[in-house]
Structure formats: structure tokens, C-alpha cells
Coordinates of C-alpha atoms in Angstrom, one line a residue:
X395 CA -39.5 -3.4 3.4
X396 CA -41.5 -0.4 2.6
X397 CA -40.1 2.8 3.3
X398 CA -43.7 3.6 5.4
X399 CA -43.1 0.9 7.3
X400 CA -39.4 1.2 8.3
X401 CA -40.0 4.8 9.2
X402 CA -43.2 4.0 11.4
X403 CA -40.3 1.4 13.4
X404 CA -38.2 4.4 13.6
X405 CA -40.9 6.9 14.7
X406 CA -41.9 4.5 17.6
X407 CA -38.7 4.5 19.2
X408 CA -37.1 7.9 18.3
X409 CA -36.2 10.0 21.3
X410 CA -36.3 6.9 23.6
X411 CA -33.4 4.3 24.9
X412 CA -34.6 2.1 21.8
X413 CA -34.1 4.4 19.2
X414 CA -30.4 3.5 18.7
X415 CA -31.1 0.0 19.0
X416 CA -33.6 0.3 16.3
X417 CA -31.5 2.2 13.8
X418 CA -29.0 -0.5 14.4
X419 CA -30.9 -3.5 13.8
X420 CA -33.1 -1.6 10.9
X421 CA -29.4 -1.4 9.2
X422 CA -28.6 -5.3 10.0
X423 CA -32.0 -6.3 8.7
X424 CA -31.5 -4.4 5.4
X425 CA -28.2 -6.0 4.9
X426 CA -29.5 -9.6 5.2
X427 CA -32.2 -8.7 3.1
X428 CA -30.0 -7.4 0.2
X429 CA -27.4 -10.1 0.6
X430 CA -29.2 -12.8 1.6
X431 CA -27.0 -14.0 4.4
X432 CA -26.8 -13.3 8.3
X433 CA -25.7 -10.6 10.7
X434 CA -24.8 -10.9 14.1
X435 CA -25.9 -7.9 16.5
X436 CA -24.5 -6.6 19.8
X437 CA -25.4 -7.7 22.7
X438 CA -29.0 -6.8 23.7
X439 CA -30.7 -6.0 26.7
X440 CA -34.5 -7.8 26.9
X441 CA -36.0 -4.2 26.1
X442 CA -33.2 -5.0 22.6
X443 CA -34.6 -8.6 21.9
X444 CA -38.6 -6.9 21.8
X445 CA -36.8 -4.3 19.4
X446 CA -35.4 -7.2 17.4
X447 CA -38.9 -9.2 17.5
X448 CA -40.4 -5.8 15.8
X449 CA -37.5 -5.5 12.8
X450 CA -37.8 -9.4 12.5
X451 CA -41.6 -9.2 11.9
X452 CA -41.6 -6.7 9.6
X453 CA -39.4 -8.6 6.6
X454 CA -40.7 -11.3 4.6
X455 CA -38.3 -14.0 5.1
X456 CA -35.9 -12.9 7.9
X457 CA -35.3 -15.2 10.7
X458 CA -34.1 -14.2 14.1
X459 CA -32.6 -16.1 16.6
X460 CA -30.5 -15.4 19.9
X461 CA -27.8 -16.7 22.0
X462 CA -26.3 -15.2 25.5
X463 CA -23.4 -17.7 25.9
X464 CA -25.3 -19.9 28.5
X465 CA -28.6 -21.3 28.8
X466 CA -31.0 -18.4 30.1
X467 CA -28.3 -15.5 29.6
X468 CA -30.1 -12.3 30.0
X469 CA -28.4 -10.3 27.5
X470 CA -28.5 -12.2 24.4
X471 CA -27.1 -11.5 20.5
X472 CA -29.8 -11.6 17.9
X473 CA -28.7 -13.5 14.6
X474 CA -30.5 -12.2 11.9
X475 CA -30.3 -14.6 8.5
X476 CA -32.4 -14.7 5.4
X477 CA -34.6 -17.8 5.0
X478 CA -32.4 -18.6 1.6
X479 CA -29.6 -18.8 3.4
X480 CA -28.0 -21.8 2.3
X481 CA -24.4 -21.2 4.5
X482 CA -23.9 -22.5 7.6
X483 CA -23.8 -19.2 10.5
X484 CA -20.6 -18.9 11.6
X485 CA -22.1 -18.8 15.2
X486 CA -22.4 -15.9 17.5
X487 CA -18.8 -14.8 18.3
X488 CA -19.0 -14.8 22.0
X489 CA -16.1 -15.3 24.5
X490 CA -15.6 -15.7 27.9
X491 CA -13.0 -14.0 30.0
X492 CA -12.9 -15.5 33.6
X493 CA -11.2 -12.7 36.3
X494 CA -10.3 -13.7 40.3
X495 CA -9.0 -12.0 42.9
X496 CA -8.7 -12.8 46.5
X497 CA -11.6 -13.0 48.1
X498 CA -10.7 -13.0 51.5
X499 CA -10.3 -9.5 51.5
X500 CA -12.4 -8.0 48.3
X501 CA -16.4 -8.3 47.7
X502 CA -17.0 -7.0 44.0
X503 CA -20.3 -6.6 42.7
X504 CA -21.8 -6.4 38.8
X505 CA -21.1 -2.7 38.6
X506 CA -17.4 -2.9 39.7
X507 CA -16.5 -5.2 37.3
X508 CA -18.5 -3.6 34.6
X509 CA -17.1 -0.5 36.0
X510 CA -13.8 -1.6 34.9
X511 CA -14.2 -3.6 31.8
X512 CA -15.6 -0.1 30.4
X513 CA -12.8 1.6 32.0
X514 CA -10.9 -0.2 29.1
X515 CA -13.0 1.6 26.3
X516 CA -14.9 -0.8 26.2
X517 CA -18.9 -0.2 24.8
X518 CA -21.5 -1.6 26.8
X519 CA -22.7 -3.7 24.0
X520 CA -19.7 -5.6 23.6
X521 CA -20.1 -6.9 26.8
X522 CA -22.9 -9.8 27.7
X523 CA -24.0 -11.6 31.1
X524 CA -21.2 -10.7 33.7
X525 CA -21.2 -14.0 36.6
X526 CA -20.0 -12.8 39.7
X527 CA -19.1 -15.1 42.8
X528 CA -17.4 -14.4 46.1
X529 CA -14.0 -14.5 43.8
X530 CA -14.6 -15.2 40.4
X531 CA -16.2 -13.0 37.7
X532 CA -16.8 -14.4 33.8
X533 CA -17.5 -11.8 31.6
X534 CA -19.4 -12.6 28.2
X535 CA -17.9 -10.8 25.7
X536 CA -17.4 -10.5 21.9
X537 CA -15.1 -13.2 20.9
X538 CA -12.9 -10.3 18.8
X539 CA -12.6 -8.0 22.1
X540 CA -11.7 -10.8 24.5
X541 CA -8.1 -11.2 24.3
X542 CA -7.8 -8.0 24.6
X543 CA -9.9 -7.6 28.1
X544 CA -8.0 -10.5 29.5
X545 CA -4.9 -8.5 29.0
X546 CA -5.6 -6.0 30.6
X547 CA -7.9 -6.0 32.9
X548 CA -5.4 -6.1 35.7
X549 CA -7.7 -3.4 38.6
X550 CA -11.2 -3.9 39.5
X551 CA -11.5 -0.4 41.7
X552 CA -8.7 -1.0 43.9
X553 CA -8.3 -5.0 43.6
X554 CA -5.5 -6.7 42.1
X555 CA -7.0 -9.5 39.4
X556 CA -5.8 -12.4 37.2
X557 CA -8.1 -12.3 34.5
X558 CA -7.6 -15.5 31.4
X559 CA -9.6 -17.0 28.9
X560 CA -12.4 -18.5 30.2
X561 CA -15.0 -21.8 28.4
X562 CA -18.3 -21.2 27.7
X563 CA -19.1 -24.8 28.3
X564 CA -18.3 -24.5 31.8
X565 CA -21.1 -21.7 32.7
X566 CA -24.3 -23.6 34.0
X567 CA -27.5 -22.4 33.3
X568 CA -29.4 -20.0 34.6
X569 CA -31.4 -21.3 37.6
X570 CA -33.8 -18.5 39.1
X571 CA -35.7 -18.8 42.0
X572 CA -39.4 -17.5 42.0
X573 CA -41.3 -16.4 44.7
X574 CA -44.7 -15.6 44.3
X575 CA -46.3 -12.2 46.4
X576 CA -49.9 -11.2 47.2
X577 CA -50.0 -8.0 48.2
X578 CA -52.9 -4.8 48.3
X579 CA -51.4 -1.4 47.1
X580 CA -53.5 1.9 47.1
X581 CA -52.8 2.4 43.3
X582 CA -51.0 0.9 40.6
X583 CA -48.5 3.8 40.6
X584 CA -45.0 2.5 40.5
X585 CA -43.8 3.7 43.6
X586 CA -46.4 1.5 45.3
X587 CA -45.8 -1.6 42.9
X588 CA -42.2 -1.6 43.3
X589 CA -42.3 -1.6 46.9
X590 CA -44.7 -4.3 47.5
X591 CA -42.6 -6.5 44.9
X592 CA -38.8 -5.7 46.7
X593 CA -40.2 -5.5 50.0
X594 CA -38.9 -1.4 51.0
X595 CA -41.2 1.8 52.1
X596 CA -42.8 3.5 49.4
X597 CA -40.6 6.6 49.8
X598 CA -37.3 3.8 49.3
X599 CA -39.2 2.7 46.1
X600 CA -39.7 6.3 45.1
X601 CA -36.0 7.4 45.7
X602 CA -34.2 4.4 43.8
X603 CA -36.8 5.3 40.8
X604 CA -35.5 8.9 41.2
X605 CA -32.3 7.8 41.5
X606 CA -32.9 5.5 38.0
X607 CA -32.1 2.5 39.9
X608 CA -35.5 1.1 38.5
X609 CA -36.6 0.1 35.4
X610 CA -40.0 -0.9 34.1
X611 CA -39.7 -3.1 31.0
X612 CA -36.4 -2.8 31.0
X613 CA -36.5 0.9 30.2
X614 CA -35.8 3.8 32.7
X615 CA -38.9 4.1 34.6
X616 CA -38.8 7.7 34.6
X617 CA -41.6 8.5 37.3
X618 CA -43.0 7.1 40.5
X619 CA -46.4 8.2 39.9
X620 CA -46.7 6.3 36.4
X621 CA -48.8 3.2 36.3
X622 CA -48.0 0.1 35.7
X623 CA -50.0 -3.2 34.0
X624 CA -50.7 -6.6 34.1
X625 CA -47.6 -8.2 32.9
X626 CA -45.3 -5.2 33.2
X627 CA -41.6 -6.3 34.5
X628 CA -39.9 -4.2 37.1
X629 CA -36.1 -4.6 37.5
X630 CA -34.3 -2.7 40.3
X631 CA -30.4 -3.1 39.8
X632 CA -29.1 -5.4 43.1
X633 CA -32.5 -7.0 43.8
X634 CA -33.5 -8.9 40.8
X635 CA -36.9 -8.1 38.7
X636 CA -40.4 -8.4 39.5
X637 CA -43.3 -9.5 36.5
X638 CA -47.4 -8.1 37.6
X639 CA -49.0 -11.2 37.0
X640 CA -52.0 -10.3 37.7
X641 CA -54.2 -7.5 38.8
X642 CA -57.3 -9.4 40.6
X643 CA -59.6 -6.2 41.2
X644 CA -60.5 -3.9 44.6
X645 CA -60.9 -5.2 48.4
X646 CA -64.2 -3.8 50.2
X647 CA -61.4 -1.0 51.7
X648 CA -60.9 -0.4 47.9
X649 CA -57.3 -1.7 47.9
X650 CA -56.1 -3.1 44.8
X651 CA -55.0 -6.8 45.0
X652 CA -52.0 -8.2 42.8
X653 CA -49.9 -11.4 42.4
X654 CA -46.8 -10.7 41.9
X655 CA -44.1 -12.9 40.5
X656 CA -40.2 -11.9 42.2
X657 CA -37.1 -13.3 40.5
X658 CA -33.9 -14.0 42.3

């Protein structure tokens, strides 16, 4: 890979959320290049996986491939392996750690159990797809950190938990429900996007975007006022994601109409 072209990756992305990603999987690339085997990345966020796509396209004779676990995991690890490869991968090193509590008197959400499996010193990329049900939570992990989280991850905020060894093969797949929205917004700012898509006031939409509750392509979304695109994806964290699908042109009142896709 020419030097030019590596450092045009790393211009791209430097002083964003991607740059560290970049650097990361620049490094992993370059190694399966020079060695001609595989690396295995951490977990990655979608907004990771388009940074992955990027580095993948930009060596002759890398191959990229990804696996969250489960069918349709969200955050996925990117296998990177030379086309000579002649080995067979070791796989992608991911664990599950299953955690319950009583749920007759606890509700815990995502962020509580994320909360506390980073308590533990845990990075955020060592940590996949977290599954939580009214008393149950598996936690995707790296295979070489989950012994270690199912030992002691004894406190989820102020609940007692049992947390084991869980099997992958037990997870279903991912099963979203998608309901489609027509809507008219003033503008294509964010602001009036989002809150079209979720279903709040514009000034909600505004506040949680303030708030960095809201991401647009999976990156902070930064302002309200920014506009968004066909095929932009808004996520707002406890009330799924939301693709533009399309952006059909201007009522006679001037309104913009769009179609919306919402994902449960």
C-alpha cells in the first residue's frame, strides 16, 4: 500500500471518532500484508465495519470478513486475512457470558450492564452485542476476557447477579421489526428528521442530540441544525435507529415529504 494512499485514509478520519479505528485497522492490514496471514480486530461499531470496508479496499489481496457472535449482531469483529492464506482462521474468539438476577424486583437496561462490565476495566471494544431480557443479560465478549467477566461481575448498579459461561449457539438471531413512516418536515435539519422518525417534539429531538443521545451514521451527530440525506441512518440510544429512504420532493405548502424506515 502506498504511503499516499495510507496517509489519505488517515487524513479522512483524523480528529474524528474514526480516527482510532483507522490507525487500528491500518496496523492490522499491514500485518496481514507482510505476513500473509489473518488478524482479528475488536469489536466494531457499524460506523467501524465502513472504516474496515475503506482499509480492505485499499490492499491488493486482503479479504475482510465479519462475525458478531449471532446472526445480525450489530457490533461485529472484522477478520482480515490475505488471499494466500493457505491456514485455516482460527475463528473469531468471541464468548458469551450469560448474567441473571431477579427480576421481580430489578429492570436493567443496556447501559447498566455495560455500565458494569466496564466498571471491571474493561474497554469498550472488548465487549460485543449485549441481550438484555426482563432477567437475563448475555454479553458478547472476547473469548480471552470472558472468564474473567463471569468472575466477577457480581453488581449490576445495586443488583445482586449470577453471571456463568454462556453458548453462542443458544442466541437466535436478530429479528427486527420495520415500520415504515411518511411524514412532511420543514427542512431536512436533524432536529426535524429525528423527530418525525421517533415520534417526540422537535425541541425533545433537539435536546437528546444536545445531550449526544443521537447519532447520525453512527457518529455523534453533533448539531441539530445539520442536514441530513437520503440514506443517512439515525440511531437514538433506547429507541432503535431510523434509515431516510427517501426524500420524495416539496408539497404545494412547500413541506418536504420523506419515507422513512424505523427499526425496532
Amino acid at each position: 500500500m502506498a504511503s499516499e494512499q495510507k496517509e489519505r485514509i488517515l487524513r479522512f478520519y483524523r480528529g474524528g471518532e474514526g480516527e482510532e479505528t483507522a490507525v487500528r485497522l491500518l496496523d492490522l492490514a499491514e500485518s496481514v500484508m507482510k505476513t500473509r496471514k489473518f488478524r482479528i480486530s475488536p469489536f466494531l461499531d457499524p460506523y467501524g465495519q465502513e472504516i474496515a470496508e475503506t482499509v480492505r479496499a485499499s490492499f491488493d489481496g486482503l479479504r475482510l470478513d465479519f462475525d458478531g457472535g449471532y446472526a445480525g449482531a450489530e457490533r461485529q469483529r472484522a477478520m482480515l486475512r490475505h488471499e494466500d492464506f493457505a491456514g485455516t482462521p482460527g475463528g473469531y474468539e468471541i464468548a458469551c457470558v450469560a448474567a441473571a438476577w431477579n427480576g421481580q424486583f430489578a429492570r436493567l437496561s443496556h447501559r447498566d450492564v455495560l455500565g458494569a462490565v466496564m466498571g471491571l476495566g474493561i474497554a469498550r471494544d472488548g465487549v460485543g452485542d449485549i441481550l438484555v431480557a426482563q432477567d437475563t443479560a448475555k454479553i458478547l465478549c472476547d473469548a480471552k476476557i470472558a472468564d474473567f467477566i463471569a468472575e466477577r461481575l457480581t453488581m449490576i448498579g445495586a443488583v445482586h447477579v449470577t453471571a456463568s459461561l454462556g453458548d453462542l449457539a443458544e442466541i437466535a438471531p436478530r429479528e427486527e421489526r420495520i415500520k415504515e413512516i411518511r411524514a412532511t418536515v420543514a427542512s431536512l435539519r436533524l432536529d426535524s428528521v429525528a423527530a418525525a422518525g421517533f415520534g417526540i417534539s422537535r425541541s425533545r429531538a433537539a435536546d437528546d442530540i444536545a445531550a449526544d443521545k443521537v447519532k447520525l451514521n453512527w457518529q455523534s451527530a453533533g448539531s441539530a441544525s445539520k442536514n441530513v440525506n437520503e440514506g443517512d441512518v439515525l440511531s437514538m440510544r433506547g429507541r432503535g435507529r431510523v434509515e431516510v429512504t427517501e426524500v420524495r420532493g416539496r408539497t404545494k405548502k412547500g413541506r418536504i415529504v420523506i419515507v422513512l424506515h424505523r427499526y425496532f
